[in-house]
Coordinates of C-alpha atoms and ligand atoms in Angstrom, one line a residue:
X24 CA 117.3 87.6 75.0
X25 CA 116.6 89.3 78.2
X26 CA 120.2 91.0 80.2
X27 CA 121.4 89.1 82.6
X28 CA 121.9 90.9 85.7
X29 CA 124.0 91.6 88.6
X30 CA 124.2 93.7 91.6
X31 CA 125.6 93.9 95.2
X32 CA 122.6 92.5 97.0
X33 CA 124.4 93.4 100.5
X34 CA 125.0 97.0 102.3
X35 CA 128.5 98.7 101.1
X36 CA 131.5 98.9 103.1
X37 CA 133.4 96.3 105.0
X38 CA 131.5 92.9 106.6
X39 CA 131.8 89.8 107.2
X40 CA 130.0 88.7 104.0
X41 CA 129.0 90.2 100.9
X42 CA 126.8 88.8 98.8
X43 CA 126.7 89.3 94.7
X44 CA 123.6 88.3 93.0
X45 CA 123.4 87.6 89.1
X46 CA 120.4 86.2 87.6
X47 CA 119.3 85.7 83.8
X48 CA 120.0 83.3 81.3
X49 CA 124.1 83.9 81.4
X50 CA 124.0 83.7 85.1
X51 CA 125.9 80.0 85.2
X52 CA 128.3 81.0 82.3
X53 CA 129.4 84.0 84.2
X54 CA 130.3 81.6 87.3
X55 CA 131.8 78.9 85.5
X56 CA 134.5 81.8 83.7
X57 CA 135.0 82.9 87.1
X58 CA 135.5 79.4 88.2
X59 CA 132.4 78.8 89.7
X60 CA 131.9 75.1 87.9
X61 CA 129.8 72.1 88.5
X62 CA 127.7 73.3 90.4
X63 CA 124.3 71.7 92.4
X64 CA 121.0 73.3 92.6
X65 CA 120.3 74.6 96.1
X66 CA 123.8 73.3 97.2
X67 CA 126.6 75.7 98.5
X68 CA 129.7 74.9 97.0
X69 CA 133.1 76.6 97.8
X70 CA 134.5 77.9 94.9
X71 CA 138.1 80.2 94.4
X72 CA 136.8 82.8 92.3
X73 CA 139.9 83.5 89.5
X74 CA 140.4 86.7 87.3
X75 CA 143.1 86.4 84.5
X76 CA 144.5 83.5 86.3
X77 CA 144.7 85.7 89.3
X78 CA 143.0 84.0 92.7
X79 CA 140.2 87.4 93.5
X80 CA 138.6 85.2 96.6
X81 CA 136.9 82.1 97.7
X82 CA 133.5 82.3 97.7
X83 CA 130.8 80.2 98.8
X84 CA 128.5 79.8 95.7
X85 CA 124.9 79.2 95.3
X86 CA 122.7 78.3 92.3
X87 CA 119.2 78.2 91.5
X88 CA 118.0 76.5 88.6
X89 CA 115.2 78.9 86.3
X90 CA 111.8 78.6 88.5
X91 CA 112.8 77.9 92.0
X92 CA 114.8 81.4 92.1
X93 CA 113.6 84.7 94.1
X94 CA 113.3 86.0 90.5
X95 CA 112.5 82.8 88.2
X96 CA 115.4 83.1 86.4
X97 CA 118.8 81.1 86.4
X98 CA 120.6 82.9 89.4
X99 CA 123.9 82.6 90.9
X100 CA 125.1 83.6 94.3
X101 CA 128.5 84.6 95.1
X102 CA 129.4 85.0 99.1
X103 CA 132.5 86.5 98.9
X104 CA 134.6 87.8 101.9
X105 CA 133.1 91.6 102.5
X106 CA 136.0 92.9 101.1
X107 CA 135.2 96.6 99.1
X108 CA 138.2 95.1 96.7
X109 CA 136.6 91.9 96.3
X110 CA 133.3 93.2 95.7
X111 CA 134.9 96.1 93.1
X112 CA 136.9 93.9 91.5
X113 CA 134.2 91.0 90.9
X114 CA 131.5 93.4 90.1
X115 CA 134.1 95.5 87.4
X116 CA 134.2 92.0 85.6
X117 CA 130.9 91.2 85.7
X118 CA 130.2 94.4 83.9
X119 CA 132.9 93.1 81.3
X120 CA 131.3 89.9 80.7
X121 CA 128.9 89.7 77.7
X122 CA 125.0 89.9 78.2
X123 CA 125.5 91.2 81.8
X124 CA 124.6 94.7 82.8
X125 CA 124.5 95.9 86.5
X126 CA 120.5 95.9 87.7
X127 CA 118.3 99.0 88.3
X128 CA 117.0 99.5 91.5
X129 CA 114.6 97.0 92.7
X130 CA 115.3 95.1 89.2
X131 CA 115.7 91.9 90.6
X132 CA 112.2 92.2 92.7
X133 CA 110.6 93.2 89.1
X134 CA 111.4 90.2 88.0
X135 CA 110.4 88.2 90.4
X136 CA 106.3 89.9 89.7
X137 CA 107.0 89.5 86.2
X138 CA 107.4 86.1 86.5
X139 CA 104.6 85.4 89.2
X140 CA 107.0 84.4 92.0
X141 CA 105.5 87.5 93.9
X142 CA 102.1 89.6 93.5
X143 CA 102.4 93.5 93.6
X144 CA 100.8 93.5 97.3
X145 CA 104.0 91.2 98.3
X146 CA 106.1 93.8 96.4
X147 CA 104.9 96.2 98.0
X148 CA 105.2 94.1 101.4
X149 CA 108.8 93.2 100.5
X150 CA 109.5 97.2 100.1
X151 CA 108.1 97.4 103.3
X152 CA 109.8 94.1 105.7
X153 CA 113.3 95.8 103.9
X154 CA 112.3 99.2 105.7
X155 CA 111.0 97.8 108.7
X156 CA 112.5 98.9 112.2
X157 CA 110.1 97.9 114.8
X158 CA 108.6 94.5 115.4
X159 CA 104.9 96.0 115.0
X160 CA 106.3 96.8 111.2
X161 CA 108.1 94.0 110.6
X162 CA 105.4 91.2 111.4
X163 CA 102.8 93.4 109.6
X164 CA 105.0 93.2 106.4
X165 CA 105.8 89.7 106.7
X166 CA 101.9 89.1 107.2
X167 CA 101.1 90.8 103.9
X168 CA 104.4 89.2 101.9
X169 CA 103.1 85.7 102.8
X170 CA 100.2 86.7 100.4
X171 CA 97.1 87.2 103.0
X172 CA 95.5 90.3 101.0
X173 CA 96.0 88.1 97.5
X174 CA 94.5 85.2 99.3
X175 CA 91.7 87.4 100.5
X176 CA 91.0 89.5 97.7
X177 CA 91.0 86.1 95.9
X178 CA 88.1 85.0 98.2
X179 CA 86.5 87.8 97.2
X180 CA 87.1 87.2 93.4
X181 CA 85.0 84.1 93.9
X182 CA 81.9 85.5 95.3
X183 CA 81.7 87.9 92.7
X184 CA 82.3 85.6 89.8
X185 CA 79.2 83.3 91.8
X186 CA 77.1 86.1 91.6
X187 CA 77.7 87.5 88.0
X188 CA 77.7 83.8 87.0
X189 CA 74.2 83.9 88.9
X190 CA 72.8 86.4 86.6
X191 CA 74.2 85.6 83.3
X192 CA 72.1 82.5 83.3
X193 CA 69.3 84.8 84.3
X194 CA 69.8 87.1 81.1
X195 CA 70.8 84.2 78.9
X196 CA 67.2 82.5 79.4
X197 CA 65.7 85.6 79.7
X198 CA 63.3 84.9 77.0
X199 CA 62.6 81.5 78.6
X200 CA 62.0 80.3 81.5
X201 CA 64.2 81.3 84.5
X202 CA 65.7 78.4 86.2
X203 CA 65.3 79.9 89.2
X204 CA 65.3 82.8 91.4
X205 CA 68.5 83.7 91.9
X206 CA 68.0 87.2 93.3
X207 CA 68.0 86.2 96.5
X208 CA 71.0 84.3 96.7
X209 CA 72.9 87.4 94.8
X210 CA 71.2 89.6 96.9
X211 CA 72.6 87.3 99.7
X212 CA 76.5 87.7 98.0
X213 CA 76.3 91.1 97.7
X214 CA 75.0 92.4 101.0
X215 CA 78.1 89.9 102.2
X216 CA 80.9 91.7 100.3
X217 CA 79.7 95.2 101.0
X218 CA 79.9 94.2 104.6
X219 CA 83.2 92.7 104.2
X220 CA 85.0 95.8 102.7
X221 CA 83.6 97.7 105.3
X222 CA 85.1 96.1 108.0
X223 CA 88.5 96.0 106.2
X224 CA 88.2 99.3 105.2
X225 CA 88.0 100.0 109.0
X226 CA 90.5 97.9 110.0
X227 CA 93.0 98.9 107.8
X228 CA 93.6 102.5 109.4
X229 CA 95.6 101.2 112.3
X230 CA 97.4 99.3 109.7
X231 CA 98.6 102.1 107.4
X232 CA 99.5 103.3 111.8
X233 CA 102.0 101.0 112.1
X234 CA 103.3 100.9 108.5
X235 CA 103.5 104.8 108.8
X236 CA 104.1 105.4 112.7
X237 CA 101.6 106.9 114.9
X238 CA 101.8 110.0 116.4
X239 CA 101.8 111.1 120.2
X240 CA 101.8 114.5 120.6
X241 CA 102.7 116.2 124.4
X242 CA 100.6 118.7 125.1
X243 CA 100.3 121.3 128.1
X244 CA 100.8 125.0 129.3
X245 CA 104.5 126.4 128.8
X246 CA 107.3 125.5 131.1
X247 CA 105.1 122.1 132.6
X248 CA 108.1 120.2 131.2
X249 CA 107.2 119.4 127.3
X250 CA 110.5 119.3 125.9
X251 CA 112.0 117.6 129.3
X252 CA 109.9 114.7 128.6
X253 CA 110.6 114.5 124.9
X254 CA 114.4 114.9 125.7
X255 CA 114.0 112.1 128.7
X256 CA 112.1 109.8 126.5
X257 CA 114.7 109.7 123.2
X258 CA 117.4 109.9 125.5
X259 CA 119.1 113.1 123.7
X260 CA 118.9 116.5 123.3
X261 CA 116.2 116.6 120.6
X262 CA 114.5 120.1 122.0
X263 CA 115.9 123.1 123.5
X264 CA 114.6 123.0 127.1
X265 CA 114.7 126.5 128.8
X266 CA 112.7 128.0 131.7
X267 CA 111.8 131.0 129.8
X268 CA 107.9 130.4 128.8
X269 CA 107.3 129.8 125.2
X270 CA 110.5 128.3 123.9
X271 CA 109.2 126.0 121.7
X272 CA 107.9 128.1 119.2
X273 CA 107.0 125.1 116.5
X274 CA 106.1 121.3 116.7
X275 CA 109.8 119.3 117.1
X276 CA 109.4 115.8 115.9
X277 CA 111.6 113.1 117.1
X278 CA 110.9 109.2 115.6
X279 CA 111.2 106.8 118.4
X280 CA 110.6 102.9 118.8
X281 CA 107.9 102.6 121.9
X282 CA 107.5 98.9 122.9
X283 CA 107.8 97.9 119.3
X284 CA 105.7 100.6 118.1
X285 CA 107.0 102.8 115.1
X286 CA 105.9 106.3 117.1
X287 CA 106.9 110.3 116.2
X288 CA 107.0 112.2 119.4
X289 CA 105.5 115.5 118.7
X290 CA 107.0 118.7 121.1
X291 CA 104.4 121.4 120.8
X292 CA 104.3 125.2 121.8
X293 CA 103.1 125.9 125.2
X294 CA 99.4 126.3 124.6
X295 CA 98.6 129.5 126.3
X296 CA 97.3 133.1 124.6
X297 CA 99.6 135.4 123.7
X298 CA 100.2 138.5 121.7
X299 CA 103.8 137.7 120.1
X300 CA 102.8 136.9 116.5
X301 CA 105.2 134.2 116.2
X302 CA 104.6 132.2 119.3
X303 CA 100.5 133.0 118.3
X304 CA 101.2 130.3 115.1
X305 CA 103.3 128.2 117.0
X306 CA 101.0 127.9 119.3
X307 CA 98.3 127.5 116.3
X308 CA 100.4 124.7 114.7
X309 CA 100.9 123.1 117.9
X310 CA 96.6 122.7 118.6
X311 CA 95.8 121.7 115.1
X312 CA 98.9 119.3 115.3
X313 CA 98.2 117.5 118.5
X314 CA 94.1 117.7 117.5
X315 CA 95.2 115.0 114.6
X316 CA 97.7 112.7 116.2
X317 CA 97.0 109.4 117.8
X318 CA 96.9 109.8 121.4
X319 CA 97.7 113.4 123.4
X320 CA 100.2 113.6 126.5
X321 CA 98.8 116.6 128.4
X322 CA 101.5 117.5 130.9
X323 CA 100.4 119.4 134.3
X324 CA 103.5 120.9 136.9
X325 CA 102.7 121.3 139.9
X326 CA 102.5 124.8 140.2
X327 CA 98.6 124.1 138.2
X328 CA 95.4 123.3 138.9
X329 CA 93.9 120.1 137.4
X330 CA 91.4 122.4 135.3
X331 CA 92.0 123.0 131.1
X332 CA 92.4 119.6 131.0
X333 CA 91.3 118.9 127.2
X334 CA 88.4 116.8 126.3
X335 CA 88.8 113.4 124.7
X336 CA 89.2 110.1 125.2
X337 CA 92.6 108.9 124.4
X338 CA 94.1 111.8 125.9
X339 CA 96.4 111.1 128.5
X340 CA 96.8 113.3 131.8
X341 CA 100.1 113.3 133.6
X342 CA 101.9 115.7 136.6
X343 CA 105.4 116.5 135.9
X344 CA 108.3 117.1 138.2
X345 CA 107.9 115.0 140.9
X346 CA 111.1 115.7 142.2
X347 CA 109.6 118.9 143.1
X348 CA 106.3 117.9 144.5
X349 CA 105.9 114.1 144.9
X350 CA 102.3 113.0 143.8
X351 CA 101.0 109.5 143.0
X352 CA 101.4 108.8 139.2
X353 CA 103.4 112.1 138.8
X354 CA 106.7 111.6 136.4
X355 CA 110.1 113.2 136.2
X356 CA 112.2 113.7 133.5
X357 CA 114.9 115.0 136.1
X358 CA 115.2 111.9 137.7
X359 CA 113.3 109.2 135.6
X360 CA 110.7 108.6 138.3
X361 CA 108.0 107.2 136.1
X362 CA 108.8 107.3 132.4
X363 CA 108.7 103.2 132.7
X364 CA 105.4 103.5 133.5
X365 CA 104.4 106.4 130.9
X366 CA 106.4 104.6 128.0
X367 CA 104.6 101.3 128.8
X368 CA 101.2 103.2 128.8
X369 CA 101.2 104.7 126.1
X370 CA 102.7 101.7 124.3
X371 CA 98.9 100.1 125.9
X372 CA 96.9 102.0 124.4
X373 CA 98.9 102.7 120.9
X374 CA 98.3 99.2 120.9
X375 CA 94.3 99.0 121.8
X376 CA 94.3 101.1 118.4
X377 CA 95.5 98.5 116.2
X378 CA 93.9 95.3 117.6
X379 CA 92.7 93.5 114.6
X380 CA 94.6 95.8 112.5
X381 CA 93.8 95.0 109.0
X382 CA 95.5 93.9 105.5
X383 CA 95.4 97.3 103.6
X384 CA 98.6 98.9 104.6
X385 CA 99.0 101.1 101.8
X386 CA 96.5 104.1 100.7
X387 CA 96.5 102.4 97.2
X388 CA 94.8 99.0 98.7
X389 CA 92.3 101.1 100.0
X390 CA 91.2 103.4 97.5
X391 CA 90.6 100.4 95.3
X392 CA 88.9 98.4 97.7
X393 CA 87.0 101.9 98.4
X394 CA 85.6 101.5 95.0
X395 CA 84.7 97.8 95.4
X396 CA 82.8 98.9 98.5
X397 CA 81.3 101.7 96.3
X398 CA 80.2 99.2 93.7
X399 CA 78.3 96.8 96.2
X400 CA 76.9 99.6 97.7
X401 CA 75.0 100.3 94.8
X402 CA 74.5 96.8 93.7
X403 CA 72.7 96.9 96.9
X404 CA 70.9 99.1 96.4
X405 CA 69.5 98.6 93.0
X406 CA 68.6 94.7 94.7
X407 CA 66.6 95.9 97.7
X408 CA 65.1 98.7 96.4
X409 CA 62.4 98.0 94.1
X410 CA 62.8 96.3 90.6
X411 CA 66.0 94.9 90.6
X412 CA 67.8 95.9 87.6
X413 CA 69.9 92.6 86.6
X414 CA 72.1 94.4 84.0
X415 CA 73.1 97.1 86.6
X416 CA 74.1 94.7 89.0
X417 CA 75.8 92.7 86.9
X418 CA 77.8 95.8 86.0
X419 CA 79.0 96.5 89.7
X420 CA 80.2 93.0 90.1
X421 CA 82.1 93.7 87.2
X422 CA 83.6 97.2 88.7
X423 CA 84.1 95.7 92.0
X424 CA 86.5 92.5 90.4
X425 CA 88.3 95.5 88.4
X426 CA 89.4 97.0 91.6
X427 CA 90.5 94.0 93.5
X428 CA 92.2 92.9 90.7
X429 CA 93.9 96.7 90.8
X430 CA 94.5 96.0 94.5
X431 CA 96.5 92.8 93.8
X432 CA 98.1 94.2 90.4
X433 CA 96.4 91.7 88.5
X434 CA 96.1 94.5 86.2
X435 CA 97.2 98.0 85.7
X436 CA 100.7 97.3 87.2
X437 CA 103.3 98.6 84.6
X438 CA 101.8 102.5 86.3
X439 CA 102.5 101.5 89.6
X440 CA 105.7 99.7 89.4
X441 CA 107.8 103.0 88.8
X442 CA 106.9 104.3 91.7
X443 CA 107.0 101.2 93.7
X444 CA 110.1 100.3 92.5
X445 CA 111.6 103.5 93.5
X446 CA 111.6 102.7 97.0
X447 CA 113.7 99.6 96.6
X448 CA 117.4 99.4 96.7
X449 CA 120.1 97.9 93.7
X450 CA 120.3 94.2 94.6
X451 CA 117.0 93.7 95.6
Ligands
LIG29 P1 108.0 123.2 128.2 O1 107.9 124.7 128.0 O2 106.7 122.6 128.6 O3 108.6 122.5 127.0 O4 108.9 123.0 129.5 P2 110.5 122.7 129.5 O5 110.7 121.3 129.3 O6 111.2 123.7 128.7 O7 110.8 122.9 131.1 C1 110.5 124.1 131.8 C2 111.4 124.1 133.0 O8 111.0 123.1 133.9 C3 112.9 124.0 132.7 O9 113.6 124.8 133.5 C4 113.1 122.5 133.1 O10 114.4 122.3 133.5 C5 112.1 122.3 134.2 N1 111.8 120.9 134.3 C6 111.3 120.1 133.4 N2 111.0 118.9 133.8 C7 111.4 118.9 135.1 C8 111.4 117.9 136.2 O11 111.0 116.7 136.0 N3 111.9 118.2 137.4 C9 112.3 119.5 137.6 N4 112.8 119.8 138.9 N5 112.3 120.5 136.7 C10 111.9 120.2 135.5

C-alpha cells in the first residue's frame, strides 16, 4: 500500500496559522484518532485535536475525498494555531501513527503528476509561482500552471498525428492506387509547425528573462557616479563609493524589483585603460559583462564630453550629478533628482523586450522544442526539394511528437523529476 504522508505545508516559526497536510490512503484514520471525525468533503469543520486524552489544539479541518485532492489521494488538512508546540507535538504523533511517514521534498507535488492532477510543465510552473517575487514572475508562472504550453504542445500533437496519419494511408496503398495526393496538404502541416516553433522559440527568450531576471548593467568612465547610482537605486550600501578612480575593481551585483521586473543591477569597473594588472581584468570583466546583459546604463559627469558614448541600441545615456551642474534629463544620486524617471525608463524598455513573451520558460522546453523545429526543418526539406521521400518524413513527425511529448513529460519524466523536485520545499 503506498505511505501515507505528512508534512508542515506552511513556513516554520510562529503565525497566525499553520497548516499540516497528510494525504494517502490512512489520511482520514489519522484524523479521526486525533479526533478529527465525521467529517464532509470540501467542508471545514472545527475539530479539538486530542493526544492521550490530552486537548493539543483546535483546528480547523479539511478533507478531500481521493480524486478531487491537490495530490489525488485521500488528504486531510489540519489548520492549527501557528504554534511551534502545536506543530511539534502533532507532527511527532503523526510520525507515531502506522503507515505515516513525513514526506520528501516536493513529495506531495509528485504525487499530484503521478496521478495526472498536474503535467511536468505545471510542475515546473508550480516550482516557479512558489519562487516568484515580482508580478512579471508571478503571472508568467501562473500562465504556464494553468496548462497553456500542454494545451499548446497538445495542438501541436494533433497536426502531426494529421500528417503521419496522412502518409500512412499513402504507404499502406502503396501498391494500389493512392487515394489521393496528400503531399500537399502535409507539405501544408509541416511548413505550419516549423513556422510555429520558430516563433516560440523566439519568443521564449524574454520569457526565460523574467523567469531568470534580466540584467542592467551601468556603465561609464570611473568616478561618473557608478556605484552612487547602484547605492541610490537599492536604497543601501551595496558598493563602496569613493572618489578615488577605479574603486570598483569587479562587477557588484545587487537583485532588485524594477516596476515588477525581476532585475540584477550590475556595478562595473570604471572603463578606462590602465596599467594596474588588477583594475586591467576588472575592467575586462566589466566590458564582456555589460556586452551581455539586457540593457546598458552609460553614466556621463559633468566634467565629460558627450563622446565614447558606446554603440547600440538599448543602451541608455544619462549625466550624473546634477546637483553639481543642472542639465535637462541629468540625475542625482545625491539628491534623487531623477531616479523616478530613470527607474521608470528602464522599467519601459525592460519591458518592450518581453512583449509577447513566450511559453518556454525553462532551457529544457526549449531544447526539446529545438529538436521538434529541427525535425520539421528537415521534413521540409525532404518535401520541397525534389522527390519527396514519404518514409523520411514520416520519421520526423515521429521525432518531433517525441520531443513535445518530452517537453510536457509525457515521457522520460522519472530523469527529470530528481532534479525538479529538488527545488521544491517539504509540504509542497
Ligand atoms: P564610480 O567610480 O563611477 O562608481 O563613481 P562613484 O559612485 O564612486 O562616485 C565618484 C564620486 O562622485 C564620489 O565622490 C561620489 O560621492 C560622487 N558622486 C556620485 N554621484 C554624485 C551626485 O549625484 N552628486 C554629487 N555631487 N556627487 C556625486
Amino acid at each position: 500500500m503506498t505511505d501515507t504522508i505528512f508534512a508542515l505545508a506552511t513556513a516554520r516559526g510562529k503565525a497566525g496559522v499553520a497548516v499540516i497536510r497528510v494525504s494517502g490512503p490512512q489520511a482520514l484514520a489519522a484524523a479521526a484518532a486525533l479526533g478529527a471525525k465525521n467529517l464532509v468533503p470540501r467542508r471545514a469543520a472545527l475539530r479539538n485535536l486530542v493526544i492521550d486524552g490530552e486537548l493539543i489544539d483546535d483546528a480547523l479541518v479539511l478533507y478531500f475525498e481521493p480524486g478531487s485532492s491537490f495530490t489525488g489521494e485521500e488528504t486531510v488538512e489540519f489548520q492549527t494555531h501557528g504554534s511551534e508546540a502545536v506543530v511539534a507535538r502533532l507532527l511527532s504523533w503523526f510520525r507515531t501513527f502506522p503507515g505515516l511517514r513525513m514526506a520528501a521534498g516536493g513529495e506531495f507535488t509528485r504525487r499530484a503528476l503521478e496521478h495526472g492532477n498536474l503535467d511536468l510543465s505545471q510542475v515546473e510552473a508550480l516550482a516557479d509561482l512558489v519562487d516568484a517575487e515580482t508580478e512579471a514572475q508571478r503571472r508568467q508562472a501562473q500562465r504556464v500552471l494553468s496548462g497553456a504550453i500542454g494545451q499548446r504542445a497538445g495542438l501541436w500533437r494533433k497536426d502531426l498525428i494529421r500528417a503521419a496519419a496522412l502518409i500512412e494511408a499513402t504507404i499502406d496503398f502503396a501498391d494500389e492506387e493512392i487515394p489521393e495526393d496528400v503531399i500537399p496538404e502535409v507539405s501544408e502541416i509541416v511548413r505550419r509547425l516549423r513556422d510555429a516553433f520558430r516563433q516560440e522559440l523566439n519568443d521564449s527568450r524574454s520569457a526565460e528573462r523574467i523567469r531568470a531576471g534580466f540584467e542592467v548593467a551601468i556603465i561609464g568612465a570611473p568616478n561618473v557616479g557608478k556605484s552612487s547610482l547602484l547605492n541610490a537605486l537599492v536604497g543601501r550600501d551595496a558598493a563602496i563609493t569613493s572618489s578615488i578612480a577605479g574603486t570598483t575593481r569587479d562587477v557588484i551585483e545587487v537583485r532588485m524589483d524594477i516596476g515588477g521586473l525581476p532585475v540584477t543591477l550590475l556595478d562595473t569597473a570604471g572603463l578606462r585603460e590602465t596599467d594596474d594588472e588588477i583594475e586591467r581584468i576588472g575592467v575586462e570583466r566589466a566590458r564582456a559583462r555589460a556586452d551581455l546583459a539586457d540593457l546598458r546604463l552609460f553614466l556621463l559627469s559633468p566634467d565629460q564630453q558627450c563622446c565614447d558614448v558606446p554603440k547600440g541600441l538599448d543602451d541608455l545615456v544619462v549625466w550624473t550629478k546634477s546637483d553639481l551642474s543642472p542639465r535637462a534629463g541629468a540625475i542625482s544620486s545625491r539628491t534623487g533628482e531623477g531616479l523616478d524617471w530613470l527607474v521608470s525608463e528602464i522599467r519601459t524598455r525592460l519591458e518592450a523586450k518581453v512583449s509577447g513573451s513566450g511559453l518556454l520558460i525553462r532551457e529544457r522546453h526549449r531544447a526539446a522544442l529545438s529538436v521538434a523545429l529541427e525535425a520539421m526543418e528537415s521534413a521540409c526539406e525532404s518535401l520541397y526539394t525534389g522527390e519527396a521521400q514519404l518514409e523520411l518524413v514520416a520519421a520526423e513527425l515521429r521525432a518531433a511528437s517525441h520531443a513535445l511529448d518530452l517537453m510536457v513529460g509525457k515521457i522520460g519524466v522519472e530523469t527529470l523529476l530528481d532534479e525538479i523536485f529538488s527545488s521544491f520545499c517539504i509540504g509542497k
